[in-house]
XYZ file of C-alpha atoms in Angstrom:
425
model
C 193.694 -37.307 148.200
C 195.954 -37.124 145.067
C 196.675 -39.642 142.186
C 200.325 -41.352 142.161
C 199.996 -40.020 138.473
C 199.529 -36.417 139.364
C 202.539 -37.052 142.359
C 204.654 -38.433 139.452
C 204.217 -35.706 136.783
C 205.000 -33.213 139.279
C 207.888 -35.235 140.650
C 209.180 -34.938 136.961
C 208.975 -31.173 136.797
C 210.708 -31.001 140.157
C 213.384 -33.107 139.318
C 215.801 -30.802 138.554
C 215.203 -28.592 140.926
C 215.464 -31.278 143.384
C 219.154 -32.402 142.317
C 220.152 -29.242 142.728
C 218.960 -28.737 145.921
C 220.276 -32.502 147.292
C 223.793 -30.992 145.487
C 223.662 -28.038 147.998
C 222.938 -29.807 150.827
C 225.946 -31.933 150.054
C 228.383 -28.923 149.694
C 226.661 -27.195 153.049
C 227.129 -30.222 154.937
C 230.611 -30.804 153.603
C 231.517 -27.263 154.482
C 229.912 -27.580 157.952
C 231.808 -30.329 158.434
C 234.968 -28.802 158.038
C 233.976 -26.169 160.553
C 233.359 -28.705 163.235
C 236.410 -30.151 162.631
C 238.279 -27.212 163.661
C 235.689 -26.166 166.264
C 236.264 -29.774 168.034
C 240.395 -29.776 168.169
C 239.018 -26.267 170.579
C 235.917 -27.247 172.679
C 236.828 -30.788 173.873
C 234.227 -32.293 172.161
C 231.012 -31.854 174.305
C 227.903 -29.958 174.138
C 227.786 -28.065 170.705
C 230.901 -29.506 169.564
C 228.648 -32.601 168.826
C 225.664 -30.717 167.526
C 224.055 -32.895 164.401
C 224.170 -31.852 160.981
C 221.339 -32.636 158.144
C 221.386 -32.627 154.836
C 219.159 -30.498 152.648
C 218.027 -27.132 151.728
C 215.588 -24.685 152.569
C 216.143 -22.187 149.492
C 212.889 -23.480 147.330
C 210.917 -20.478 147.385
C 207.726 -22.637 148.018
C 209.193 -24.247 151.350
C 206.600 -23.815 153.932
C 207.896 -22.171 157.395
C 205.537 -22.656 160.564
C 205.498 -20.335 163.134
C 207.034 -20.892 166.617
C 204.771 -21.388 169.497
C 205.710 -21.131 173.367
C 204.089 -23.545 176.027
C 202.088 -21.280 178.163
C 201.389 -22.796 181.356
C 204.632 -25.102 180.910
C 206.686 -23.108 183.923
C 204.670 -23.471 186.314
C 205.040 -27.049 185.754
C 209.064 -26.484 186.049
C 209.074 -27.606 182.081
C 211.808 -24.925 180.857
C 214.774 -24.909 178.973
C 217.967 -25.079 180.198
C 217.795 -21.610 180.863
C 214.342 -21.052 182.652
C 212.490 -20.219 179.027
C 209.327 -22.107 178.312
C 209.619 -24.988 175.994
C 208.185 -24.776 172.243
C 207.370 -26.431 169.188
C 205.811 -25.649 165.500
C 202.346 -26.875 164.550
C 201.201 -27.178 160.918
C 197.208 -28.087 161.496
C 196.165 -30.939 159.186
C 192.852 -31.083 156.540
C 190.692 -33.584 154.672
C 191.363 -36.548 155.617
C 194.186 -36.279 157.261
C 192.688 -33.712 160.025
C 192.595 -36.232 162.384
C 195.997 -37.564 161.999
C 199.174 -36.390 163.943
C 202.576 -36.784 163.121
C 205.206 -35.811 166.144
C 208.850 -34.751 165.269
C 211.098 -34.524 168.435
C 213.847 -32.754 167.656
C 217.756 -33.734 167.720
C 220.818 -31.618 168.710
C 223.035 -34.116 170.688
C 223.404 -33.550 174.306
C 224.987 -32.094 177.099
C 227.132 -33.886 179.475
C 228.515 -31.616 182.476
C 227.817 -28.141 184.067
C 230.445 -26.545 181.113
C 229.079 -27.715 178.268
C 225.044 -27.138 179.123
C 225.939 -23.919 180.378
C 227.205 -23.386 176.613
C 224.405 -24.830 175.046
C 221.581 -22.959 177.204
C 223.145 -19.746 175.441
C 221.858 -21.700 171.792
C 218.626 -22.353 170.474
C 219.184 -26.008 171.846
C 219.089 -24.593 175.565
C 216.860 -21.539 175.414
C 213.651 -20.516 173.609
C 214.483 -17.098 173.617
C 217.518 -17.897 170.892
C 215.422 -20.087 168.820
C 214.352 -19.560 164.979
C 210.735 -17.892 164.855
C 210.024 -20.000 162.188
C 211.340 -23.193 161.013
C 210.875 -24.920 157.579
C 208.670 -28.005 157.168
C 210.454 -30.537 154.398
C 210.819 -33.855 154.487
C 208.327 -35.893 156.619
C 207.136 -32.287 157.487
C 206.315 -31.262 153.997
C 202.938 -30.392 153.295
C 203.257 -31.161 149.605
C 201.873 -34.626 148.408
C 204.922 -35.024 145.650
C 207.594 -34.661 148.771
C 205.221 -36.318 151.472
C 202.677 -38.396 149.867
C 201.764 -40.564 152.910
C 201.542 -37.335 155.966
C 201.687 -34.034 153.758
C 198.051 -33.357 155.277
C 198.059 -34.643 158.799
C 198.935 -32.176 161.555
C 202.764 -31.807 162.108
C 204.455 -30.918 164.785
C 207.894 -29.981 165.669
C 208.782 -30.310 169.186
C 212.264 -28.171 169.628
C 215.105 -29.627 171.803
C 216.398 -27.739 174.233
C 216.974 -29.634 177.675
C 220.000 -31.769 176.186
C 219.542 -35.277 177.469
C 216.651 -36.483 174.594
C 213.827 -35.037 176.556
C 214.978 -37.665 179.470
C 216.415 -35.556 182.202
C 214.462 -34.107 185.478
C 216.892 -32.106 187.440
C 218.591 -28.957 188.275
C 221.867 -27.080 188.926
C 221.043 -23.942 191.179
C 224.729 -23.163 191.155
C 225.233 -22.864 187.517
C 221.591 -21.780 186.754
C 220.658 -24.826 184.805
C 217.203 -26.695 184.543
C 217.195 -30.578 182.921
C 213.900 -30.888 182.464
C 213.841 -32.999 179.373
C 210.889 -34.793 180.614
C 208.339 -32.493 181.976
C 208.935 -30.814 179.189
C 208.038 -33.770 177.219
C 204.917 -34.274 179.589
C 203.920 -30.846 179.267
C 204.122 -30.494 175.443
C 201.931 -33.505 174.743
C 199.365 -32.326 177.409
C 199.459 -28.963 175.627
C 198.876 -30.903 171.552
C 196.167 -33.183 172.936
C 194.451 -30.079 174.336
C 194.612 -28.604 170.562
C 192.946 -31.802 169.362
C 195.574 -34.303 168.947
C 193.292 -36.551 172.156
C 190.954 -37.011 168.858
C 193.619 -38.501 166.465
C 192.686 -41.535 165.027
C 196.215 -41.770 163.827
C 199.264 -41.192 165.569
C 202.804 -41.192 164.772
C 205.662 -40.326 167.342
C 209.415 -39.684 165.263
C 212.315 -37.773 165.315
C 215.847 -37.487 164.515
C 219.434 -38.349 165.887
C 219.190 -37.250 170.135
C 215.456 -36.785 169.028
C 215.244 -40.458 167.325
C 216.787 -42.068 170.449
C 213.913 -39.981 172.273
C 211.252 -41.684 170.160
C 212.142 -45.151 171.190
C 212.710 -44.041 174.976
C 208.810 -42.455 175.026
C 207.339 -44.390 172.346
C 205.095 -46.657 174.765
C 204.325 -43.432 176.833
C 202.952 -41.783 173.644
C 201.399 -44.767 172.849
C 199.345 -44.384 176.421
C 197.876 -41.173 175.424
C 195.412 -42.367 173.425
C 192.484 -45.218 173.338
C 193.286 -48.413 172.058
C 191.257 -47.533 168.964
C 193.512 -44.980 168.066
C 196.860 -45.865 165.525
C 199.753 -45.427 166.872
C 203.434 -46.477 166.010
C 206.751 -44.726 166.474
C 209.912 -44.443 163.975
C 213.402 -43.344 164.724
C 215.765 -41.865 162.124
C 219.072 -41.794 162.737
C 218.618 -42.280 166.207
C 220.174 -45.947 166.933
C 223.632 -45.114 168.641
C 225.747 -48.087 169.426
C 227.715 -49.019 172.817
C 230.561 -48.713 170.191
C 234.277 -49.295 171.019
C 236.346 -46.472 169.490
C 239.232 -46.325 167.116
C 241.545 -46.251 170.488
C 239.421 -49.085 172.444
C 238.115 -46.310 174.593
C 233.985 -45.497 174.604
C 233.821 -42.292 173.903
C 229.416 -42.127 173.489
C 229.117 -44.518 176.968
C 231.825 -42.151 178.694
C 229.323 -38.996 176.973
C 225.888 -40.668 178.083
C 227.721 -41.513 181.797
C 227.954 -37.746 182.311
C 224.631 -36.889 180.510
C 222.350 -39.819 182.587
C 224.368 -38.665 186.091
C 223.986 -35.359 185.558
C 220.453 -34.425 183.987
C 218.584 -36.900 186.533
C 218.165 -39.546 183.738
C 217.882 -42.678 185.592
C 214.240 -42.238 186.994
C 212.852 -41.747 183.609
C 214.489 -44.695 181.898
C 212.399 -47.781 180.973
C 212.573 -49.736 184.370
C 212.552 -53.441 182.791
C 215.596 -52.050 181.888
C 217.495 -50.380 184.977
C 216.199 -53.175 186.951
C 219.138 -55.471 185.214
C 221.330 -53.232 184.104
C 223.276 -49.380 184.767
C 221.380 -46.450 184.101
C 223.736 -46.039 180.995
C 223.306 -48.935 179.290
C 219.696 -48.201 179.182
C 220.043 -45.368 177.200
C 221.172 -47.448 174.543
C 218.696 -48.413 172.214
C 219.966 -51.672 171.542
C 218.799 -52.356 174.856
C 215.717 -51.360 175.383
C 214.016 -51.959 171.497
C 212.970 -55.422 172.519
C 210.634 -54.830 175.314
C 208.944 -52.052 173.719
C 205.337 -53.060 173.009
C 204.047 -50.581 170.634
C 204.907 -50.852 166.531
C 208.416 -49.254 166.404
C 210.545 -48.372 162.994
C 214.357 -48.440 162.724
C 215.638 -46.037 160.012
C 219.300 -45.996 160.467
C 222.552 -45.667 157.737
C 224.990 -48.714 158.692
C 227.754 -46.292 158.243
C 226.222 -43.686 160.339
C 228.303 -40.844 159.182
C 227.561 -38.902 162.701
C 228.679 -41.882 164.807
C 231.682 -42.730 162.808
C 232.415 -38.807 163.284
C 232.277 -38.551 166.557
C 231.825 -41.966 168.511
C 233.814 -44.249 166.469
C 236.778 -42.216 165.296
C 236.241 -38.752 167.249
C 239.726 -36.742 167.488
C 240.124 -37.127 170.663
C 240.903 -41.063 170.064
C 243.081 -40.359 166.824
C 245.851 -37.780 167.965
C 247.782 -38.566 164.874
C 245.189 -37.513 162.798
C 245.320 -40.957 160.747
C 241.353 -41.098 160.838
C 241.063 -37.538 159.148
C 240.581 -38.468 155.180
C 238.611 -41.701 156.414
C 236.432 -39.147 158.688
C 234.887 -37.454 156.143
C 235.102 -39.742 153.189
C 234.671 -43.767 152.721
C 236.509 -43.895 149.380
C 239.350 -42.759 151.381
C 239.640 -45.218 154.022
C 242.408 -48.185 154.057
C 241.267 -52.236 154.099
C 241.969 -52.080 157.993
C 239.958 -48.911 158.004
C 237.007 -50.089 156.165
C 237.344 -53.540 158.118
C 236.644 -51.818 161.527
C 233.591 -49.779 160.080
C 232.357 -53.633 158.917
C 232.676 -54.489 162.416
C 230.099 -50.995 163.522
C 227.728 -52.429 161.026
C 227.825 -56.038 162.017
C 227.297 -54.884 165.566
C 224.176 -52.751 164.511
C 222.473 -55.378 162.793
C 223.434 -58.059 165.389
C 221.586 -55.491 167.942
C 218.594 -55.509 165.261
C 218.019 -59.281 165.205
C 215.565 -59.725 167.766
C 213.825 -56.350 167.196
C 213.039 -57.487 163.346
C 211.429 -61.079 164.480
C 208.219 -59.103 165.542
C 205.697 -58.523 162.531
C 204.630 -55.178 164.115
C 208.538 -53.513 163.995
C 209.939 -52.688 160.532
C 213.215 -51.212 159.797
C 215.398 -49.537 156.481
C 218.807 -49.835 157.199
C 220.665 -49.043 154.006
C 224.779 -48.509 153.483
C 224.746 -44.801 153.319
C 227.204 -42.478 155.172
C 224.389 -40.005 156.084
C 222.844 -39.226 159.069
C 219.570 -38.657 159.368
C 216.853 -39.485 156.362
C 213.889 -38.312 156.563
C 214.477 -34.125 155.344
C 214.255 -33.022 152.227
C 216.755 -34.374 150.833
C 216.231 -38.287 151.679
C 213.030 -38.755 152.190
C 210.940 -38.651 148.793
C 212.985 -36.626 146.075
C 213.437 -37.954 143.125
C 217.416 -39.602 143.548
C 216.381 -40.129 147.070
C 217.901 -43.597 148.671
C 215.992 -46.300 147.071
C 215.749 -50.246 147.271
C 213.769 -51.980 144.800
C 212.644 -48.624 143.410
C 210.781 -48.275 146.930
C 212.189 -44.624 148.333
C 212.327 -44.328 152.349
C 209.067 -42.496 152.532
C 207.249 -45.430 150.388
C 208.647 -48.167 152.687
C 207.448 -46.188 156.248
C 204.424 -45.761 154.527
C 203.514 -49.181 153.690
C 204.879 -49.891 157.358
C 202.608 -47.462 158.982
C 199.736 -48.327 156.840
C 199.946 -52.345 157.208
C 200.579 -53.025 153.544
C 203.617 -54.547 153.496
C 205.928 -56.237 156.217
C 209.237 -53.803 155.890
C 212.352 -55.908 156.832
C 214.872 -53.933 154.574
C 218.483 -54.206 155.059
C 220.824 -52.939 152.021
C 224.340 -53.479 151.683
C 224.101 -50.101 148.782
C 223.031 -46.712 148.742
C 221.227 -45.980 145.773
C 221.335 -42.692 144.619
C 222.683 -40.856 147.991
C 226.196 -40.014 147.006
C 228.821 -39.364 149.933
C 230.013 -36.097 150.615
C 233.756 -35.566 149.149
C 236.556 -34.163 151.229
C 237.981 -30.998 149.960
């Protein structure tokens, strides 16, 4: 294990480079946001129009690139992507003290809620493994560099690719449209494959995911725990996956309407927690706020109270803002009027209220800051010199303290230390 002094020295050496990469990531995110803004006007805000974006850059020359692995034999079990191709993952083996420790990250990328949006999606890497990148950059929580990822750098680290459009939870098909909704089978097939690769010998395991993958890490948390003997330390973490059943600026429920389509089209209901569906409708049970209190496995919620994706696509989507009153505020909180900020504060309060009961459990953890971002386990935010921090403790350090039981972590911060929100052009 590397000493903290060595890590600190390496951090100082890399500070200039990391600042450059973080700024580059913000600029990239802004440019993409402008593209999405125009694209949404033409696409009725479904499918790929709702794909999440993540900060950070893969420009560093020493970034680890990990090859794509198809899950052979998955097809025989009906575990296939939207277009019928085999599901896939990227695995970088652990070593040393991390040789028998496993971190599984579920990829995010929104959802598809009707035949049209799922048909569009299957013509992308989010619906077909034939269109996926053959290599994927492992940064942030997936990095193999001790100075970037001190707690998990030498673990077996896996990214499970997302190609179903229902947070790895559906099980249905549409033969007429030639669509396979097999997220649950992909999940099961991937876990079986990884167990055969050595995960069954794990003494430590962490299931995590970002955005739609963060939602999946919540829904599958107890299933993941059930794969291992009781002697294995198993926990789960959701990054930007705490999606709220919120009212939008027009009084509607944009995200609930989307989820209703996802759950109904893709046959998600049977795979949702029965303790929830026994008293709530299936769509409500796709929202984390209605399931987290009953999850028995230790769970960590990492989320921005002003989650940029939820603000742009759930609270103030273009469909609810025909006159463009939220155009400035949507991309830059500094441009929000007092009444708009009051509305967003209501969203923050709703999130904190939804987490109250969850936070009472000693085994659970959370890190809720007031950054205007979506996803904080990537290269820019996880453990960079200028990453978000509370009391000089970065997100990576907070998650490490929680996972390894060094300290209780229940952080709610009204600021966003270091992380500067993107500005509108």
